mmCIF file of C-alpha atoms in Angstrom:
data_model
loop_
_atom_site.group_PDB
_atom_site.id
_atom_site.type_symbol
_atom_site.label_atom_id
_atom_site.label_comp_id
_atom_site.label_asym_id
_atom_site.label_seq_id
_atom_site.Cartn_x
_atom_site.Cartn_y
_atom_site.Cartn_z
ATOM 1 C CA UNK A 1 -184.718 -116.732 78.467
ATOM 2 C CA UNK A 2 -180.465 -118.874 79.723
ATOM 3 C CA UNK A 3 -178.165 -116.339 80.130
ATOM 4 C CA UNK A 4 -174.539 -118.689 80.143
ATOM 5 C CA UNK A 5 -172.100 -115.601 80.799
ATOM 6 C CA UNK A 6 -169.450 -114.742 78.275
ATOM 7 C CA UNK A 7 -166.371 -116.490 79.004
ATOM 8 C CA UNK A 8 -163.454 -113.156 79.311
ATOM 9 C CA UNK A 9 -161.123 -112.662 76.215
ATOM 10 C CA UNK A 10 -158.372 -113.736 78.668
ATOM 11 C CA UNK A 11 -160.331 -117.103 79.239
ATOM 12 C CA UNK A 12 -160.954 -117.446 74.990
ATOM 13 C CA UNK A 13 -157.255 -117.295 75.463
ATOM 14 C CA UNK A 14 -156.180 -119.996 77.993
ATOM 15 C CA UNK A 15 -155.421 -123.698 76.593
ATOM 16 C CA UNK A 16 -158.558 -125.394 77.922
ATOM 17 C CA UNK A 17 -158.852 -128.399 79.055
ATOM 18 C CA UNK A 18 -161.279 -131.367 77.326
ATOM 19 C CA UNK A 19 -162.856 -131.745 80.900
ATOM 20 C CA UNK A 20 -164.729 -128.133 80.026
ATOM 21 C CA UNK A 21 -165.922 -129.653 76.417
ATOM 22 C CA UNK A 22 -169.402 -131.139 77.259
ATOM 23 C CA UNK A 23 -169.875 -132.899 72.801
ATOM 24 C CA UNK A 24 -167.514 -133.745 70.331
ATOM 25 C CA UNK A 25 -166.951 -134.130 67.004
ATOM 26 C CA UNK A 26 -164.243 -136.642 64.903
ATOM 27 C CA UNK A 27 -162.901 -134.260 61.985
ATOM 28 C CA UNK A 28 -160.071 -136.490 59.726
ATOM 29 C CA UNK A 29 -157.799 -133.292 58.321
ATOM 30 C CA UNK A 30 -156.825 -133.221 54.944
ATOM 31 C CA UNK A 31 -153.503 -133.329 52.556
ATOM 32 C CA UNK A 32 -155.443 -129.779 51.202
ATOM 33 C CA UNK A 33 -155.803 -128.371 55.050
ATOM 34 C CA UNK A 34 -151.563 -127.896 54.622
ATOM 35 C CA UNK A 35 -150.840 -124.483 53.937
ATOM 36 C CA UNK A 36 -147.345 -123.890 52.021
ATOM 37 C CA UNK A 37 -146.425 -124.112 56.291
ATOM 38 C CA UNK A 38 -146.632 -127.891 55.606
ATOM 39 C CA UNK A 39 -149.748 -127.508 58.597
ATOM 40 C CA UNK A 40 -153.302 -127.018 58.277
ATOM 41 C CA UNK A 41 -154.626 -123.094 57.403
ATOM 42 C CA UNK A 42 -156.132 -121.147 59.959
ATOM 43 C CA UNK A 43 -158.679 -120.962 57.901
ATOM 44 C CA UNK A 44 -158.946 -124.217 57.878
ATOM 45 C CA UNK A 45 -159.345 -124.060 61.461
ATOM 46 C CA UNK A 46 -163.364 -121.812 60.579
ATOM 47 C CA UNK A 47 -165.255 -125.205 58.691
ATOM 48 C CA UNK A 48 -164.117 -127.449 61.490
ATOM 49 C CA UNK A 49 -165.951 -125.514 63.840
ATOM 50 C CA UNK A 50 -169.603 -125.409 61.642
ATOM 51 C CA UNK A 51 -169.078 -128.507 60.523
ATOM 52 C CA UNK A 52 -168.460 -130.081 63.931
ATOM 53 C CA UNK A 53 -171.373 -126.966 65.033
ATOM 54 C CA UNK A 54 -173.826 -128.072 62.169
ATOM 55 C CA UNK A 55 -173.327 -131.787 62.289
ATOM 56 C CA UNK A 56 -174.526 -131.746 66.487
ATOM 57 C CA UNK A 57 -177.979 -129.746 65.491
ATOM 58 C CA UNK A 58 -178.032 -131.773 62.507
ATOM 59 C CA UNK A 59 -177.410 -135.401 64.464
ATOM 60 C CA UNK A 60 -179.848 -134.232 67.590
ATOM 61 C CA UNK A 61 -182.009 -133.702 64.415
ATOM 62 C CA UNK A 62 -182.455 -129.637 65.613
ATOM 63 C CA UNK A 63 -182.661 -128.182 62.014
ATOM 64 C CA UNK A 64 -183.582 -129.924 59.012
ATOM 65 C CA UNK A 65 -181.120 -128.173 56.387
ATOM 66 C CA UNK A 66 -182.319 -127.933 53.497
ATOM 67 C CA UNK A 67 -186.568 -127.905 54.651
ATOM 68 C CA UNK A 68 -186.127 -126.401 58.631
ATOM 69 C CA UNK A 69 -188.089 -122.730 58.137
ATOM 70 C CA UNK A 70 -185.962 -121.575 60.326
ATOM 71 C CA UNK A 71 -182.347 -122.486 60.186
ATOM 72 C CA UNK A 72 -178.403 -120.692 62.242
ATOM 73 C CA UNK A 73 -176.651 -118.274 60.563
ATOM 74 C CA UNK A 74 -173.460 -117.645 61.563
ATOM 75 C CA UNK A 75 -172.809 -113.639 63.050
ATOM 76 C CA UNK A 76 -169.549 -113.997 64.540
ATOM 77 C CA UNK A 77 -166.359 -115.875 65.233
ATOM 78 C CA UNK A 78 -162.809 -116.050 66.998
ATOM 79 C CA UNK A 79 -159.872 -118.219 67.366
ATOM 80 C CA UNK A 80 -156.794 -118.159 69.869
ATOM 81 C CA UNK A 81 -153.924 -120.828 67.930
ATOM 82 C CA UNK A 82 -151.843 -122.428 70.828
ATOM 83 C CA UNK A 83 -150.133 -124.921 69.185
ATOM 84 C CA UNK A 84 -150.124 -125.718 64.670
ATOM 85 C CA UNK A 85 -151.902 -129.070 63.152
ATOM 86 C CA UNK A 86 -151.123 -131.106 60.210
ATOM 87 C CA UNK A 87 -151.895 -134.576 58.188
ATOM 88 C CA UNK A 88 -152.441 -136.451 58.765
ATOM 89 C CA UNK A 89 -153.622 -135.249 62.102
ATOM 90 C CA UNK A 90 -157.155 -136.369 63.861
ATOM 91 C CA UNK A 91 -158.860 -133.841 65.899
ATOM 92 C CA UNK A 92 -161.731 -133.831 67.672
ATOM 93 C CA UNK A 93 -163.803 -130.911 67.814
ATOM 94 C CA UNK A 94 -165.139 -129.440 71.286
ATOM 95 C CA UNK A 95 -168.081 -127.918 71.944
ATOM 96 C CA UNK A 96 -170.461 -125.964 75.446
ATOM 97 C CA UNK A 97 -172.709 -123.628 75.036
ATOM 98 C CA UNK A 98 -171.499 -120.398 77.222
ATOM 99 C CA UNK A 99 -173.908 -117.357 76.064
ATOM 100 C CA UNK A 100 -177.248 -118.605 75.442
ATOM 101 C CA UNK A 101 -180.768 -115.609 74.444
ATOM 102 C CA UNK A 102 -184.009 -115.445 73.013
ATOM 103 C CA UNK A 103 -182.476 -115.804 69.278
ATOM 104 C CA UNK A 104 -178.809 -116.385 69.556
ATOM 105 C CA UNK A 105 -176.214 -119.064 70.950
ATOM 106 C CA UNK A 106 -172.352 -118.774 72.108
ATOM 107 C CA UNK A 107 -170.561 -121.317 71.688
ATOM 108 C CA UNK A 108 -167.512 -121.941 72.888
ATOM 109 C CA UNK A 109 -165.757 -124.674 71.037
ATOM 110 C CA UNK A 110 -161.579 -126.074 70.891
ATOM 111 C CA UNK A 111 -159.696 -128.223 68.659
ATOM 112 C CA UNK A 112 -157.571 -130.893 70.130
ATOM 113 C CA UNK A 113 -155.864 -133.609 68.673
ATOM 114 C CA UNK A 114 -157.361 -137.024 69.298
ATOM 115 C CA UNK A 115 -157.262 -138.348 72.685
ATOM 116 C CA UNK A 116 -155.347 -134.960 73.441
ATOM 117 C CA UNK A 117 -156.513 -133.075 76.981
ATOM 118 C CA UNK A 118 -154.975 -129.776 75.603
ATOM 119 C CA UNK A 119 -156.960 -127.907 73.057
ATOM 120 C CA UNK A 120 -154.912 -126.297 70.141
ATOM 121 C CA UNK A 121 -157.038 -123.418 69.167
ATOM 122 C CA UNK A 122 -159.918 -122.143 71.474
ATOM 123 C CA UNK A 123 -162.950 -120.171 70.069
ATOM 124 C CA UNK A 124 -166.327 -119.267 69.902
ATOM 125 C CA UNK A 125 -169.550 -119.326 67.796
ATOM 126 C CA UNK A 126 -172.268 -117.320 67.961
ATOM 127 C CA UNK A 127 -174.489 -118.520 65.781
ATOM 128 C CA UNK A 128 -178.332 -116.158 65.085
ATOM 129 C CA UNK A 129 -181.891 -118.148 65.226
ATOM 130 C CA UNK A 130 -183.547 -116.522 61.882
ATOM 131 C CA UNK A 131 -186.563 -117.237 59.658
ATOM 132 C CA UNK A 132 -185.085 -118.656 56.824
ATOM 133 C CA UNK A 133 -187.026 -116.043 54.100
ATOM 134 C CA UNK A 134 -186.458 -113.438 55.485
ATOM 135 C CA UNK A 135 -183.342 -113.464 57.581
ATOM 136 C CA UNK A 136 -185.370 -112.650 60.414
ATOM 137 C CA UNK A 137 -183.867 -113.548 63.806
ATOM 138 C CA UNK A 138 -186.965 -115.635 66.042
ATOM 139 C CA UNK A 139 -186.862 -116.904 69.833
ATOM 140 C CA UNK A 140 -185.110 -120.092 69.815
ATOM 141 C CA UNK A 141 -188.134 -123.113 70.116
ATOM 142 C CA UNK A 142 -187.803 -125.006 73.147
ATOM 143 C CA UNK A 143 -186.275 -128.415 72.089
ATOM 144 C CA UNK A 144 -183.296 -126.902 70.644
ATOM 145 C CA UNK A 145 -182.838 -124.647 74.171
ATOM 146 C CA UNK A 146 -183.637 -127.742 75.312
ATOM 147 C CA UNK A 147 -180.701 -129.663 73.976
ATOM 148 C CA UNK A 148 -178.271 -126.721 73.895
ATOM 149 C CA UNK A 149 -178.611 -125.704 78.050
ATOM 150 C CA UNK A 150 -177.424 -129.706 77.658
ATOM 151 C CA UNK A 151 -174.133 -128.609 76.705
ATOM 152 C CA UNK A 152 -174.444 -126.027 78.636
ATOM 153 C CA UNK A 153 -170.358 -123.923 80.370
ATOM 154 C CA UNK A 154 -170.605 -125.022 84.003
#
């Protein structure tokens, strides 16, 4: 079992740069992402994170959301915001793995404006690998583990 120490709470409040992340997923903000204050609503960021993590898994052939006997379920998320964004910003979600356990993975995630070095938000996203029907945790397969290790924080 490989364990990467989770980022300390203080570190999660630190505004990271792009170099801390191993994979990026582009996000186009949408008109309805903005709230009454004219910026992307905080809850929308969680959708961005979910999309980025799952697209990584799908595009790398690690899960098939319709047929895989095992899937990942979200167990925990959290975000710290450093700056606001608004439609029509183009964003990028950076992914790194901060902890890889027997049946769970903790992602260090950050949202950047396209091409920018400093994050507008940073957080964590915990996935638990489960048997689809029972939703009981199972050991992460070697194939998935190897792919996730490539995202490991250094």
